[in-house]
PDB file of C-alpha atoms in Angstrom:
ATOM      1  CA  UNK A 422      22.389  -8.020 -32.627  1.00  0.00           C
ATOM      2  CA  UNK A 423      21.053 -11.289 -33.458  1.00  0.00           C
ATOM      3  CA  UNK A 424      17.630 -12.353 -33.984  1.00  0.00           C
ATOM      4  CA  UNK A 425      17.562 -14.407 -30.323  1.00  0.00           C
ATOM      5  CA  UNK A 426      19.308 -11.614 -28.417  1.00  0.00           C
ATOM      6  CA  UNK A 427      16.535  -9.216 -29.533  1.00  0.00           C
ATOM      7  CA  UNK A 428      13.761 -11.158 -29.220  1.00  0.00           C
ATOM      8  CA  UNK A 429      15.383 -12.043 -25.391  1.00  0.00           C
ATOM      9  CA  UNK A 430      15.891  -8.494 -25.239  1.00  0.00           C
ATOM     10  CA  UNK A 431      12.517  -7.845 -25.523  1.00  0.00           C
ATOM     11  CA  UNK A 432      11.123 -10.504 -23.407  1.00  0.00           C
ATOM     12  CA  UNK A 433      13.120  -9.087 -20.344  1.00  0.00           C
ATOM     13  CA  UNK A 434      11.720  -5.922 -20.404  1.00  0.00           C
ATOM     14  CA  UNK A 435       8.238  -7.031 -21.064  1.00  0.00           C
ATOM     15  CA  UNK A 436       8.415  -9.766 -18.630  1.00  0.00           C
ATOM     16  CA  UNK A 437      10.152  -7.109 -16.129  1.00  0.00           C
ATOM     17  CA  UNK A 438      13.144  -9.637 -15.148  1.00  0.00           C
ATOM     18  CA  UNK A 439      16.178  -8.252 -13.446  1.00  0.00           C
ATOM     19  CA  UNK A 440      19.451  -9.711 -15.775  1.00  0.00           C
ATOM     20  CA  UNK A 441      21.009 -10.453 -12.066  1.00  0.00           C
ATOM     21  CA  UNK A 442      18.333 -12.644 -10.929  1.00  0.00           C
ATOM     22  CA  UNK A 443      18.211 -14.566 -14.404  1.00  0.00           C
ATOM     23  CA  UNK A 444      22.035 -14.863 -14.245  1.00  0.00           C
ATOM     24  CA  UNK A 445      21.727 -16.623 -11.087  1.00  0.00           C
ATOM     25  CA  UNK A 446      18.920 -18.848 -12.209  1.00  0.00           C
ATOM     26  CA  UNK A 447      20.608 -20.132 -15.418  1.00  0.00           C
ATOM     27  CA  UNK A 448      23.993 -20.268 -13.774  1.00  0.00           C
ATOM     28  CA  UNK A 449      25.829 -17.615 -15.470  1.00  0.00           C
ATOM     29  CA  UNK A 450      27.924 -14.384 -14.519  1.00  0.00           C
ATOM     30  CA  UNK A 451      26.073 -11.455 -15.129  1.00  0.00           C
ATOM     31  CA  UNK A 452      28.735 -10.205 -17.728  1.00  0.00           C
ATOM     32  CA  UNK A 453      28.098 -13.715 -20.022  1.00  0.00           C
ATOM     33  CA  UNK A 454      24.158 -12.755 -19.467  1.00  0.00           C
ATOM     34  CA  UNK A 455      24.593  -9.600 -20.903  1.00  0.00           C
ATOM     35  CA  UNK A 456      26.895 -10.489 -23.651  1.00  0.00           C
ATOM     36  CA  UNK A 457      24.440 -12.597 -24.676  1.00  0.00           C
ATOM     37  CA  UNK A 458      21.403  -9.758 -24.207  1.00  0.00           C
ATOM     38  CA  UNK A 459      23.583  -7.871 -26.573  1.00  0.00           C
ATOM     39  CA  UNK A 460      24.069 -10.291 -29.434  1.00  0.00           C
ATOM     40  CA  UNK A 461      28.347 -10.771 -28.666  1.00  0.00           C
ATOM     41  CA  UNK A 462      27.514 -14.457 -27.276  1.00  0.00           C
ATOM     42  CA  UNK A 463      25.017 -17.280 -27.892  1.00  0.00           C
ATOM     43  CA  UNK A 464      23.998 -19.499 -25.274  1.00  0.00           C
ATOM     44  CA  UNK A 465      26.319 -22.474 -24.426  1.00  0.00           C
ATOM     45  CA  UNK A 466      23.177 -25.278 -25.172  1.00  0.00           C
ATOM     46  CA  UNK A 467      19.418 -25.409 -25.175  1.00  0.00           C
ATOM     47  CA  UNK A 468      19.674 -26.029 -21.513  1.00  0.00           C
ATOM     48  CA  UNK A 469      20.483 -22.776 -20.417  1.00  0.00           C
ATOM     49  CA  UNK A 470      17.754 -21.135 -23.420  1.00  0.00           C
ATOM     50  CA  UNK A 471      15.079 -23.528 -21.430  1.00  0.00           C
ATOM     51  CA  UNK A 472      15.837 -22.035 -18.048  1.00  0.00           C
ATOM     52  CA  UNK A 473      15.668 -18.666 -19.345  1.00  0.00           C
ATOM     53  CA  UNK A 474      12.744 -19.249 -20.301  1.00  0.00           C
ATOM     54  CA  UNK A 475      11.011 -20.467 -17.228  1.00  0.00           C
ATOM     55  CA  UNK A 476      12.590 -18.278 -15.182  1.00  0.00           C
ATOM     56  CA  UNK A 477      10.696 -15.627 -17.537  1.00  0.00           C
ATOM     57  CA  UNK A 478       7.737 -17.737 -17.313  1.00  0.00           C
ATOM     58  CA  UNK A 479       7.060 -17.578 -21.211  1.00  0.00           C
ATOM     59  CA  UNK A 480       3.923 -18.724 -22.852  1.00  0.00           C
ATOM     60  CA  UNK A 481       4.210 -21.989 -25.262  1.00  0.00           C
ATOM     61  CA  UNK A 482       4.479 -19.686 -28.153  1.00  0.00           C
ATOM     62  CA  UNK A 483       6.490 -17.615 -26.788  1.00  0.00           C
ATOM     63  CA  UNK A 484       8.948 -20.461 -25.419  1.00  0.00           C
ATOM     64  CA  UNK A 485       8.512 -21.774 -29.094  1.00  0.00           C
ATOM     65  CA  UNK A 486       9.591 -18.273 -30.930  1.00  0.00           C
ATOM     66  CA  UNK A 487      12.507 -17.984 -28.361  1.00  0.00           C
ATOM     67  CA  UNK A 488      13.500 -21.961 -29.113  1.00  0.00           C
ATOM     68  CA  UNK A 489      13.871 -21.407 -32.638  1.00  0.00           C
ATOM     69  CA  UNK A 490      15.138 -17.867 -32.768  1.00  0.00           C
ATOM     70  CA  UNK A 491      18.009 -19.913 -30.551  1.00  0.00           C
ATOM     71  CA  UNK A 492      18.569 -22.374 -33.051  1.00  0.00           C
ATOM     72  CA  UNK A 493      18.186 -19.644 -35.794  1.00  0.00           C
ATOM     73  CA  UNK A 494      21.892 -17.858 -33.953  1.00  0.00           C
ATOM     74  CA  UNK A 495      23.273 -21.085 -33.576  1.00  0.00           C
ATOM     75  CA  UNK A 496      22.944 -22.857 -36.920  1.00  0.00           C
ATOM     76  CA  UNK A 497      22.151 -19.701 -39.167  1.00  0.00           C
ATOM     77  CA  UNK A 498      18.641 -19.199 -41.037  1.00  0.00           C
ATOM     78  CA  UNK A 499      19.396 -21.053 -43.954  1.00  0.00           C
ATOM     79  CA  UNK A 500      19.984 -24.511 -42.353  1.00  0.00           C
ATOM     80  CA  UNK A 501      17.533 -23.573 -40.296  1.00  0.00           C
ATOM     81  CA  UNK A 502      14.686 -23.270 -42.526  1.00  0.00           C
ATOM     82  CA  UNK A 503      16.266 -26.377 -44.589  1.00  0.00           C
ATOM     83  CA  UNK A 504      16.012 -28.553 -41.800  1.00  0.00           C
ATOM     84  CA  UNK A 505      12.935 -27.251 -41.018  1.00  0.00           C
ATOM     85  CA  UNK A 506      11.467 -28.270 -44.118  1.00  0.00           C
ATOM     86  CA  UNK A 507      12.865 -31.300 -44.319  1.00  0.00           C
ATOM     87  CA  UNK A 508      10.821 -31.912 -41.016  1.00  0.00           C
ATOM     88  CA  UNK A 509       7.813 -30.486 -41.973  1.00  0.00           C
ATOM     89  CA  UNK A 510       8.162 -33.180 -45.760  1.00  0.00           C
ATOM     90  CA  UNK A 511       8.477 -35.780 -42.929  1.00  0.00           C
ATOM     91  CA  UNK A 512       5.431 -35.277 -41.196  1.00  0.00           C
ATOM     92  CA  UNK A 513       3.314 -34.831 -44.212  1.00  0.00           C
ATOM     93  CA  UNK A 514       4.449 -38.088 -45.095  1.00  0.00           C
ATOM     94  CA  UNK A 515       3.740 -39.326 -42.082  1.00  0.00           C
ATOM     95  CA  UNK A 516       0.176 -37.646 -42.291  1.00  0.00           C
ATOM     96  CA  UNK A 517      -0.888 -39.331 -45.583  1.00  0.00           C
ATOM     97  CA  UNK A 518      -0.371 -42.793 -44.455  1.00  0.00           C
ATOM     98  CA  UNK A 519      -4.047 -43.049 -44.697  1.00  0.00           C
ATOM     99  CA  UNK A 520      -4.820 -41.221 -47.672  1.00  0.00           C
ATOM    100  CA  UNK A 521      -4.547 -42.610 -51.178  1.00  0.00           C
ATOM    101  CA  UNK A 522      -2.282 -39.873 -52.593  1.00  0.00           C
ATOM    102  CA  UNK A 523       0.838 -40.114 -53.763  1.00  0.00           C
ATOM    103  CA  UNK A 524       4.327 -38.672 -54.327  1.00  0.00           C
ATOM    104  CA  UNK A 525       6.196 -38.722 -57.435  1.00  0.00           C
ATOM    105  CA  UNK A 526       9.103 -37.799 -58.626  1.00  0.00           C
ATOM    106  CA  UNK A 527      10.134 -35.633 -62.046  1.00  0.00           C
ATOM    107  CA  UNK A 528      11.498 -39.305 -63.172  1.00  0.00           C
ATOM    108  CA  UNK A 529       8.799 -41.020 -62.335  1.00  0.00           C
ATOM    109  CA  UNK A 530       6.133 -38.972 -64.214  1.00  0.00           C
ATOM    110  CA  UNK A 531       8.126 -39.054 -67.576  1.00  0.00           C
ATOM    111  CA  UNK A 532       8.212 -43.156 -66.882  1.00  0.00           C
ATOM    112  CA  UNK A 533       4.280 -43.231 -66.341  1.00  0.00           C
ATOM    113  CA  UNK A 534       3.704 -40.526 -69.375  1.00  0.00           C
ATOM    114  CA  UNK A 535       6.068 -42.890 -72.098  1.00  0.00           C
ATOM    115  CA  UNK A 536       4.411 -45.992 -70.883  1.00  0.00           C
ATOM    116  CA  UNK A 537       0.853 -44.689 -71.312  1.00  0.00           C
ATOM    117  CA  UNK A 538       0.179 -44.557 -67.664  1.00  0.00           C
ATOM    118  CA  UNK A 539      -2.729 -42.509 -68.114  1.00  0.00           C
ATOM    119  CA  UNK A 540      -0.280 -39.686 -66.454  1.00  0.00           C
ATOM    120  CA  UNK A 541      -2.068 -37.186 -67.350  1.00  0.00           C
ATOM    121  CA  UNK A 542      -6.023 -37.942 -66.654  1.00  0.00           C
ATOM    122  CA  UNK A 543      -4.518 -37.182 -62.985  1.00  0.00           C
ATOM    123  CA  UNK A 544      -4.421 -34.370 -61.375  1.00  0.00           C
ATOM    124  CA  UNK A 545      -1.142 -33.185 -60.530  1.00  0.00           C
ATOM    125  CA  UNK A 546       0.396 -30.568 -58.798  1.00  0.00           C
ATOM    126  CA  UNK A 547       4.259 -29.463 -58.220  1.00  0.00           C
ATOM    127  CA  UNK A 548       6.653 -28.761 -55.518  1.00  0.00           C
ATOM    128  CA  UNK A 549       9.417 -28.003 -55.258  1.00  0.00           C
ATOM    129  CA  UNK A 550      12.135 -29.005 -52.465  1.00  0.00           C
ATOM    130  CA  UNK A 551      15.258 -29.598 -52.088  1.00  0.00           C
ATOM    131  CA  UNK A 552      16.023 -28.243 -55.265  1.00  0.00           C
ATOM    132  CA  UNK A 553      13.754 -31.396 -56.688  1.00  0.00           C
ATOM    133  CA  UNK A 554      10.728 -31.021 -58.203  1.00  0.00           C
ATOM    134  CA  UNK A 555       7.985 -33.449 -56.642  1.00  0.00           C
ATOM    135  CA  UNK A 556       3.977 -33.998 -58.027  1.00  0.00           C
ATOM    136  CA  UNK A 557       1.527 -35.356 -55.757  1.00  0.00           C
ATOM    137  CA  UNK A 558      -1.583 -37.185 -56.853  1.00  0.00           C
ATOM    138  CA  UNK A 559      -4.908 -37.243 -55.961  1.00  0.00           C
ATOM    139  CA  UNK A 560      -7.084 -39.943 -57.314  1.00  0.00           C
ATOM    140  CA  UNK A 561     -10.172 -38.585 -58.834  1.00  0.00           C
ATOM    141  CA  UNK A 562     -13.277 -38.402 -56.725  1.00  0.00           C
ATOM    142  CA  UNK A 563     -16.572 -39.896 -58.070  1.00  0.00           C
TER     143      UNK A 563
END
């Protein structure tokens, strides 16, 4: 079983839905629905996922766990996470618009340490992504 088909699994018999009456509502045969309870089929798009979730009435979180333990069976974990944290480097980007810190790269450090760029009187810190190592900088405060 997959990681959505338990967690859907679950959500059906805490919720107390009937797999007939969720069929119905998401427009399936009840033989696809249970295929799909028992981890043989995924879901055919995000539209069906989002019905069965409203016909479960889910919480936010609990439409968001479902949502990505979807995407998790469709796409596997590993581009899963990726992507995810390619979204999440997005953001933080995004985020820092108004701060004055800044991202460099492995390059770009060696450039500012042979030109005397007073490299290291900042302070630095690593991370790694992407299999690339990044350092972001935060100006001193006085």
């Amino acid at each position: 079983m997959s990681v959505f088909s338990d967690l859907l699994s679950e959500y059906i018999t805490m919720k107390d839905v009937g797999v007939y009456p969720l069929s119905q509502f998401c427009g399936l045969d009840r033989s696809s629905m249970y295929k799909i309870i028992n981890g043989k089929r995924t879901p055919a798009g995000e539209d069906v996922v989002r019905k069965m979730a409203q016909f479960m009435q889910l919480t936010p979180q609990e439409k968001t766990d479902f949502m990505d333990a979807f995407y998790i069976a469709q796409m596997g974990a590993e581009v899963y996470y990726r992507r995810k944290a390619v979204g999440e480097l997005i953001e933080t980007f995004s985020r820092r618009e108004g701060r004055k810190e800044h991202i460099f790269s492995e390059m770009e450090v060696a450039k500012l340490e042979l030109n005397g760029g007073g490299a290291e009187q900042l302070p630095f810190r690593a991370q790694r992504m992407c299999g690339m190592r990044f350092y972001s900088c935060f100006p001193a405060k006085l």
